[in-house]
């Protein structure tokens, strides 16, 4: 058997891992749900990471047979990187139950240290292979985001695949300008346009491996331990309301809030319990743009409650808490 054939067999035995990244509100969870519900005949273990003290992303991921692991209160590239290594190790003990792993990072993550994990940790490197870093880009907000955030620049720079999402919100002239800006940062990643994360799975999965050589060209110190800092003025605030909400009150309040402070609200998301409604309502917003819909009934072991998370700048915790609590149904 040739060395090349042996190397190919060794690679086939490694579990492929897709790192799904992108700035806050770009549409990572939408793309993840598209992957999990598509007809591909495979099973994926999913690792979801959040920036904030209260987790809701696990509930935003569609109910599926896949195993979902959630890591809260820290960026996957910082404080909980050890958790990522631990979870991957535990997953390997159940290797036969899935065909691949998808790691969805927080929107504030620098993907370089995440990818780094698959090369510097001996156990992880011996059992998994980084198939690709897939970066979801919000076409509507990306140009301003790139001016404001070094993380957003890094997410594009380290991508093997770039999904330019929300293209229906931008005209063709603007799209050409956006793609030119992206190409100035990363001229070799495969780029696909999308609306609501609807892309061919062949554009995201089975990409053939993360290109370490290109990563080293982008950042010669890629394999060295680094310390990562988030933007000092970006904070996360989480709130819980136990009583059912009045849907009209919430829509009126959140609409006014986003109009007044939307420029500072990078991301808002939540799972809401509306009075008289048996289904959970998933709410998401990016700056002044909001969207939402019902995502199915509450689980048998769940206590219905409303959870809301804001990520942004100049956030006033008491004001946000009072506003959210004022939406309770009478």
CSV table of C-alpha atoms in Angstrom, one decimal:
chain,number,residue,atom,x,y,z
A,1,UNK,CA,0.0,0.0,0.0
A,2,UNK,CA,1.4,3.4,-1.0
A,3,UNK,CA,2.0,6.2,1.6
A,4,UNK,CA,-0.6,8.3,-0.2
A,5,UNK,CA,-3.2,5.5,0.0
A,6,UNK,CA,-2.5,5.0,3.7
A,7,UNK,CA,-2.8,8.7,4.3
A,8,UNK,CA,-6.1,8.8,2.6
A,9,UNK,CA,-7.4,5.9,4.7
A,10,UNK,CA,-6.2,7.6,7.9
A,11,UNK,CA,-8.0,10.7,6.9
A,12,UNK,CA,-11.2,8.8,6.2
A,13,UNK,CA,-11.1,7.4,9.8
A,14,UNK,CA,-11.1,11.0,11.3
A,15,UNK,CA,-14.4,12.6,12.1
A,16,UNK,CA,-15.0,15.7,9.9
A,17,UNK,CA,-15.7,18.9,11.8
A,18,UNK,CA,-17.3,22.0,10.3
A,19,UNK,CA,-16.7,25.3,12.2
A,20,UNK,CA,-19.7,27.6,11.5
A,21,UNK,CA,-18.9,31.2,12.3
A,22,UNK,CA,-20.0,34.7,11.4
A,23,UNK,CA,-20.7,38.0,13.1
A,24,UNK,CA,-23.8,38.5,15.3
A,25,UNK,CA,-27.0,38.1,13.4
A,26,UNK,CA,-25.5,36.9,10.2
A,27,UNK,CA,-27.7,33.8,10.1
A,28,UNK,CA,-25.5,31.0,11.5
A,29,UNK,CA,-28.4,29.3,13.3
A,30,UNK,CA,-30.6,29.6,10.2
A,31,UNK,CA,-27.9,27.8,8.1
A,32,UNK,CA,-27.4,25.2,10.9
A,33,UNK,CA,-31.1,24.4,10.9
A,34,UNK,CA,-31.0,24.1,7.1
A,35,UNK,CA,-28.2,21.6,7.4
A,36,UNK,CA,-29.9,19.6,10.1
A,37,UNK,CA,-33.3,19.4,8.3
A,38,UNK,CA,-32.0,18.7,4.8
A,39,UNK,CA,-32.3,15.2,3.2
A,40,UNK,CA,-28.7,14.0,3.3
A,41,UNK,CA,-28.9,10.8,5.3
A,42,UNK,CA,-26.3,11.8,7.8
A,43,UNK,CA,-26.3,12.5,11.5
A,44,UNK,CA,-24.4,15.4,13.1
A,45,UNK,CA,-23.4,16.2,16.6
A,46,UNK,CA,-23.7,19.9,17.2
A,47,UNK,CA,-21.8,22.1,19.6
A,48,UNK,CA,-23.4,25.5,20.2
A,49,UNK,CA,-21.5,28.3,21.9
A,50,UNK,CA,-23.0,31.6,23.2
A,51,UNK,CA,-21.6,34.9,24.4
A,52,UNK,CA,-23.7,35.7,27.5
A,53,UNK,CA,-24.9,34.4,30.8
A,54,UNK,CA,-28.2,33.1,29.6
A,55,UNK,CA,-28.4,30.5,26.8
A,56,UNK,CA,-31.1,30.6,24.1
A,57,UNK,CA,-29.3,29.4,21.0
A,58,UNK,CA,-29.9,25.8,22.0
A,59,UNK,CA,-33.6,26.5,21.8
A,60,UNK,CA,-33.3,28.2,18.4
A,61,UNK,CA,-31.7,25.1,16.9
A,62,UNK,CA,-34.5,23.0,15.4
A,63,UNK,CA,-35.7,19.9,17.3
A,64,UNK,CA,-33.8,17.1,15.6
A,65,UNK,CA,-32.2,13.7,16.4
A,66,UNK,CA,-28.8,15.4,16.5
A,67,UNK,CA,-27.1,15.8,19.9
A,68,UNK,CA,-26.8,19.4,20.8
A,69,UNK,CA,-24.1,20.5,23.4
A,70,UNK,CA,-24.3,24.1,24.7
A,71,UNK,CA,-21.4,26.1,26.2
A,72,UNK,CA,-22.5,29.3,27.9
A,73,UNK,CA,-20.9,32.4,29.4
A,74,UNK,CA,-17.8,32.7,27.3
A,75,UNK,CA,-16.3,32.8,23.9
A,76,UNK,CA,-15.3,29.5,22.5
A,77,UNK,CA,-11.9,31.0,21.6
A,78,UNK,CA,-11.3,32.1,25.1
A,79,UNK,CA,-12.5,30.8,28.5
A,80,UNK,CA,-14.4,27.7,27.3
A,81,UNK,CA,-11.8,26.3,24.8
A,82,UNK,CA,-11.1,23.6,27.4
A,83,UNK,CA,-14.8,22.8,27.3
A,84,UNK,CA,-14.6,22.3,23.5
A,85,UNK,CA,-11.7,19.9,23.9
A,86,UNK,CA,-13.6,18.0,26.6
A,87,UNK,CA,-16.8,17.8,24.6
A,88,UNK,CA,-15.0,16.6,21.5
A,89,UNK,CA,-13.3,14.0,23.7
A,90,UNK,CA,-16.6,12.8,25.0
A,91,UNK,CA,-18.1,12.7,21.6
A,92,UNK,CA,-15.4,10.4,20.4
A,93,UNK,CA,-16.5,7.8,22.9
A,94,UNK,CA,-19.8,7.6,20.9
A,95,UNK,CA,-18.2,7.8,17.5
A,96,UNK,CA,-20.7,5.4,15.9
A,97,UNK,CA,-23.7,7.7,16.6
A,98,UNK,CA,-22.9,10.5,14.2
A,99,UNK,CA,-21.1,11.1,10.9
A,100,UNK,CA,-19.7,14.5,11.6
A,101,UNK,CA,-19.5,17.4,14.0
A,102,UNK,CA,-20.7,21.0,13.6
A,103,UNK,CA,-19.3,23.7,15.9
A,104,UNK,CA,-21.4,26.9,15.9
A,105,UNK,CA,-19.3,29.7,17.4
A,106,UNK,CA,-20.6,32.8,19.1
A,107,UNK,CA,-20.8,35.8,16.8
A,108,UNK,CA,-17.9,37.5,18.7
A,109,UNK,CA,-15.5,34.6,18.2
A,110,UNK,CA,-12.2,34.9,16.4
A,111,UNK,CA,-12.2,31.6,14.4
A,112,UNK,CA,-8.4,31.3,14.4
A,113,UNK,CA,-8.0,29.9,17.9
A,114,UNK,CA,-11.0,27.6,17.3
A,115,UNK,CA,-9.3,26.2,14.2
A,116,UNK,CA,-6.1,26.1,16.2
A,117,UNK,CA,-7.6,23.6,18.6
A,118,UNK,CA,-7.7,20.9,15.9
A,119,UNK,CA,-4.0,21.2,15.3
A,120,UNK,CA,-2.4,21.8,18.7
A,121,UNK,CA,-4.3,19.3,20.9
A,122,UNK,CA,-2.9,15.9,20.3
A,123,UNK,CA,-6.1,13.9,21.2
A,124,UNK,CA,-8.3,16.1,19.1
A,125,UNK,CA,-5.9,16.0,16.1
A,126,UNK,CA,-5.7,12.2,16.3
A,127,UNK,CA,-9.5,11.7,16.1
A,128,UNK,CA,-11.0,14.6,14.1
A,129,UNK,CA,-10.1,16.6,11.1
A,130,UNK,CA,-11.2,20.2,10.5
A,131,UNK,CA,-13.2,20.0,7.2
A,132,UNK,CA,-13.8,23.7,6.8
A,133,UNK,CA,-14.3,27.0,8.5
A,134,UNK,CA,-17.6,28.3,7.1
A,135,UNK,CA,-18.3,32.0,7.7
A,136,UNK,CA,-21.8,33.4,7.3
A,137,UNK,CA,-21.8,37.1,6.3
A,138,UNK,CA,-24.8,39.5,6.6
A,139,UNK,CA,-24.9,41.3,3.3
A,140,UNK,CA,-27.0,44.1,4.7
A,141,UNK,CA,-24.7,45.1,7.5
A,142,UNK,CA,-21.3,43.7,6.6
A,143,UNK,CA,-19.6,46.9,5.4
A,144,UNK,CA,-20.3,48.8,8.6
A,145,UNK,CA,-19.5,45.7,10.7
A,146,UNK,CA,-16.1,45.4,9.1
A,147,UNK,CA,-15.3,48.9,10.1
A,148,UNK,CA,-16.4,48.3,13.7
A,149,UNK,CA,-15.1,44.8,14.4
A,150,UNK,CA,-11.8,43.1,14.1
A,151,UNK,CA,-13.5,39.8,14.8
A,152,UNK,CA,-15.7,40.2,11.7
A,153,UNK,CA,-12.6,40.8,9.6
A,154,UNK,CA,-10.9,37.7,11.1
A,155,UNK,CA,-13.9,35.5,10.5
A,156,UNK,CA,-13.8,36.3,6.8
A,157,UNK,CA,-10.0,36.1,6.7
A,158,UNK,CA,-10.0,32.5,8.0
A,159,UNK,CA,-12.9,31.2,6.0
A,160,UNK,CA,-12.6,28.3,3.6
A,161,UNK,CA,-16.2,29.0,2.6
A,162,UNK,CA,-18.1,32.3,2.8
A,163,UNK,CA,-21.9,32.3,2.7
A,164,UNK,CA,-23.0,35.8,1.7
A,165,UNK,CA,-26.5,35.7,3.4
A,166,UNK,CA,-29.5,38.1,3.2
A,167,UNK,CA,-28.7,39.0,-0.4
A,168,UNK,CA,-32.4,39.8,-1.0
A,169,UNK,CA,-31.9,42.9,1.1
A,170,UNK,CA,-29.2,44.4,-1.1
A,171,UNK,CA,-29.2,45.4,-4.7
A,172,UNK,CA,-26.8,44.0,-7.3
A,173,UNK,CA,-24.5,47.1,-7.3
A,174,UNK,CA,-24.1,46.9,-3.5
A,175,UNK,CA,-23.5,43.1,-3.7
A,176,UNK,CA,-20.7,43.6,-6.2
A,177,UNK,CA,-19.1,46.2,-3.8
A,178,UNK,CA,-19.5,43.8,-0.9
A,179,UNK,CA,-18.0,40.9,-2.7
A,180,UNK,CA,-15.0,43.1,-3.7
A,181,UNK,CA,-14.5,44.1,-0.1
A,182,UNK,CA,-14.7,40.4,1.0
A,183,UNK,CA,-12.2,39.4,-1.7
A,184,UNK,CA,-9.8,42.1,-0.5
A,185,UNK,CA,-9.7,40.3,2.8
A,186,UNK,CA,-9.9,36.7,1.6
A,187,UNK,CA,-9.3,36.1,-2.1
A,188,UNK,CA,-9.3,32.3,-2.0
A,189,UNK,CA,-12.4,31.2,0.0
A,190,UNK,CA,-15.3,29.8,-2.0
A,191,UNK,CA,-18.1,32.4,-1.9
A,192,UNK,CA,-21.8,31.6,-2.3
A,193,UNK,CA,-24.8,33.9,-2.2
A,194,UNK,CA,-27.8,32.9,-0.1
A,195,UNK,CA,-31.1,34.0,1.4
A,196,UNK,CA,-32.1,32.7,4.8
A,197,UNK,CA,-29.2,30.3,4.8
A,198,UNK,CA,-30.6,28.3,1.9
A,199,UNK,CA,-27.5,26.9,0.2
A,200,UNK,CA,-26.6,23.6,-1.4
A,201,UNK,CA,-25.1,21.3,1.3
A,202,UNK,CA,-22.3,20.5,-1.1
A,203,UNK,CA,-21.2,24.1,-0.7
A,204,UNK,CA,-20.8,23.7,3.0
A,205,UNK,CA,-20.1,20.1,3.9
A,206,UNK,CA,-17.3,17.8,2.7
A,207,UNK,CA,-15.0,20.6,1.6
A,208,UNK,CA,-12.0,18.4,1.8
A,209,UNK,CA,-10.2,19.9,4.8
A,210,UNK,CA,-9.1,23.2,6.3
A,211,UNK,CA,-6.1,24.6,4.5
A,212,UNK,CA,-3.4,24.9,7.2
A,213,UNK,CA,-0.9,26.3,4.8
A,214,UNK,CA,-3.2,29.1,3.8
A,215,UNK,CA,-3.9,29.8,7.5
A,216,UNK,CA,-0.2,30.1,8.2
A,217,UNK,CA,0.1,32.5,5.3
A,218,UNK,CA,-2.7,34.6,6.7
A,219,UNK,CA,-1.2,34.5,10.2
A,220,UNK,CA,2.4,33.1,10.6
A,221,UNK,CA,1.8,32.7,14.4
A,222,UNK,CA,-1.4,30.6,13.9
A,223,UNK,CA,-0.1,27.6,15.9
A,224,UNK,CA,1.2,29.7,18.8
A,225,UNK,CA,-0.9,30.3,21.9
A,226,UNK,CA,-2.5,33.7,21.8
A,227,UNK,CA,-4.6,35.8,24.2
A,228,UNK,CA,-7.9,37.0,22.7
A,229,UNK,CA,-9.8,40.1,23.8
A,230,UNK,CA,-13.3,41.1,22.8
A,231,UNK,CA,-14.2,44.7,22.1
A,232,UNK,CA,-14.3,46.4,25.5
A,233,UNK,CA,-17.6,48.1,24.9
A,234,UNK,CA,-19.6,45.1,23.7
A,235,UNK,CA,-21.6,43.6,26.4
A,236,UNK,CA,-24.3,40.9,26.8
A,237,UNK,CA,-27.4,41.3,29.0
A,238,UNK,CA,-30.0,38.6,29.7
A,239,UNK,CA,-33.5,38.8,31.2
A,240,UNK,CA,-36.2,36.3,32.2
A,241,UNK,CA,-39.9,36.9,32.7
A,242,UNK,CA,-41.8,34.1,34.3
A,243,UNK,CA,-45.3,35.3,33.6
A,244,UNK,CA,-46.8,35.1,30.1
A,245,UNK,CA,-46.2,38.1,27.8
A,246,UNK,CA,-48.8,40.2,26.0
A,247,UNK,CA,-47.7,39.8,22.3
A,248,UNK,CA,-48.9,43.3,21.3
A,249,UNK,CA,-47.1,44.9,24.2
A,250,UNK,CA,-43.9,43.2,23.4
A,251,UNK,CA,-44.0,44.0,19.7
A,252,UNK,CA,-44.7,47.7,20.5
A,253,UNK,CA,-41.9,47.9,23.1
A,254,UNK,CA,-39.3,46.1,21.0
A,255,UNK,CA,-40.2,48.0,17.9
A,256,UNK,CA,-39.7,51.4,19.7
A,257,UNK,CA,-36.5,50.2,21.3
A,258,UNK,CA,-34.9,49.1,18.1
A,259,UNK,CA,-35.9,52.3,16.4
A,260,UNK,CA,-34.3,54.4,19.2
A,261,UNK,CA,-31.3,52.2,20.1
A,262,UNK,CA,-30.9,49.9,17.1
A,263,UNK,CA,-27.6,51.3,16.1
A,264,UNK,CA,-26.1,50.1,19.4
A,265,UNK,CA,-27.9,46.7,19.5
A,266,UNK,CA,-25.7,44.3,17.5
A,267,UNK,CA,-28.0,41.4,18.3
A,268,UNK,CA,-31.2,40.6,20.2
A,269,UNK,CA,-32.7,37.2,20.5
A,270,UNK,CA,-35.1,35.3,22.7
A,271,UNK,CA,-37.6,32.6,23.3
A,272,UNK,CA,-41.0,34.1,24.3
A,273,UNK,CA,-44.0,32.8,26.1
A,274,UNK,CA,-47.1,34.6,24.8
A,275,UNK,CA,-50.3,34.4,26.8
A,276,UNK,CA,-52.9,32.0,25.3
A,277,UNK,CA,-50.3,30.6,22.8
A,278,UNK,CA,-49.1,27.0,23.3
A,279,UNK,CA,-46.1,27.4,21.0
A,280,UNK,CA,-42.7,29.0,21.7
A,281,UNK,CA,-42.0,32.2,19.8
A,282,UNK,CA,-38.4,32.7,18.6
A,283,UNK,CA,-37.5,36.4,18.3
A,284,UNK,CA,-34.3,37.7,16.6
A,285,UNK,CA,-33.1,41.1,15.7
A,286,UNK,CA,-30.0,42.7,14.2
A,287,UNK,CA,-29.8,46.5,14.7
A,288,UNK,CA,-33.2,47.8,13.7
A,289,UNK,CA,-34.3,44.7,11.7
A,290,UNK,CA,-36.4,42.1,13.6
A,291,UNK,CA,-37.8,38.8,12.7
A,292,UNK,CA,-39.6,36.0,14.5
A,293,UNK,CA,-42.0,33.1,14.4
A,294,UNK,CA,-43.4,30.1,16.3
A,295,UNK,CA,-41.1,27.1,16.6
A,296,UNK,CA,-43.3,24.5,18.1
A,297,UNK,CA,-44.8,23.6,21.5
A,298,UNK,CA,-42.9,23.8,24.8
A,299,UNK,CA,-41.2,20.5,25.7
A,300,UNK,CA,-42.8,18.3,28.4
A,301,UNK,CA,-40.1,19.0,30.9
A,302,UNK,CA,-40.0,22.8,30.2
A,303,UNK,CA,-41.5,25.5,32.3
A,304,UNK,CA,-42.8,28.2,29.9
A,305,UNK,CA,-41.0,31.4,30.4
A,306,UNK,CA,-39.7,34.3,28.3
A,307,UNK,CA,-35.9,34.7,27.9
A,308,UNK,CA,-34.4,37.7,26.1
A,309,UNK,CA,-30.7,38.5,25.3
A,310,UNK,CA,-29.2,41.7,24.1
A,311,UNK,CA,-25.6,42.0,22.8
A,312,UNK,CA,-24.4,45.5,22.0
A,313,UNK,CA,-23.0,48.8,23.2
A,314,UNK,CA,-24.2,51.4,25.7
A,315,UNK,CA,-26.9,49.0,27.0
A,316,UNK,CA,-28.8,50.1,30.0
A,317,UNK,CA,-29.7,47.0,32.1
A,318,UNK,CA,-32.3,48.6,34.4
A,319,UNK,CA,-34.1,50.3,31.5
A,320,UNK,CA,-34.1,47.1,29.4
A,321,UNK,CA,-35.3,45.0,32.4
A,322,UNK,CA,-38.2,47.5,33.1
A,323,UNK,CA,-39.2,47.5,29.5
A,324,UNK,CA,-39.2,43.8,29.1
A,325,UNK,CA,-41.2,43.3,32.4
A,326,UNK,CA,-43.7,45.9,31.3
A,327,UNK,CA,-44.8,43.5,28.5
A,328,UNK,CA,-46.3,41.0,31.0
A,329,UNK,CA,-49.9,40.2,30.3
A,330,UNK,CA,-52.5,41.4,32.8
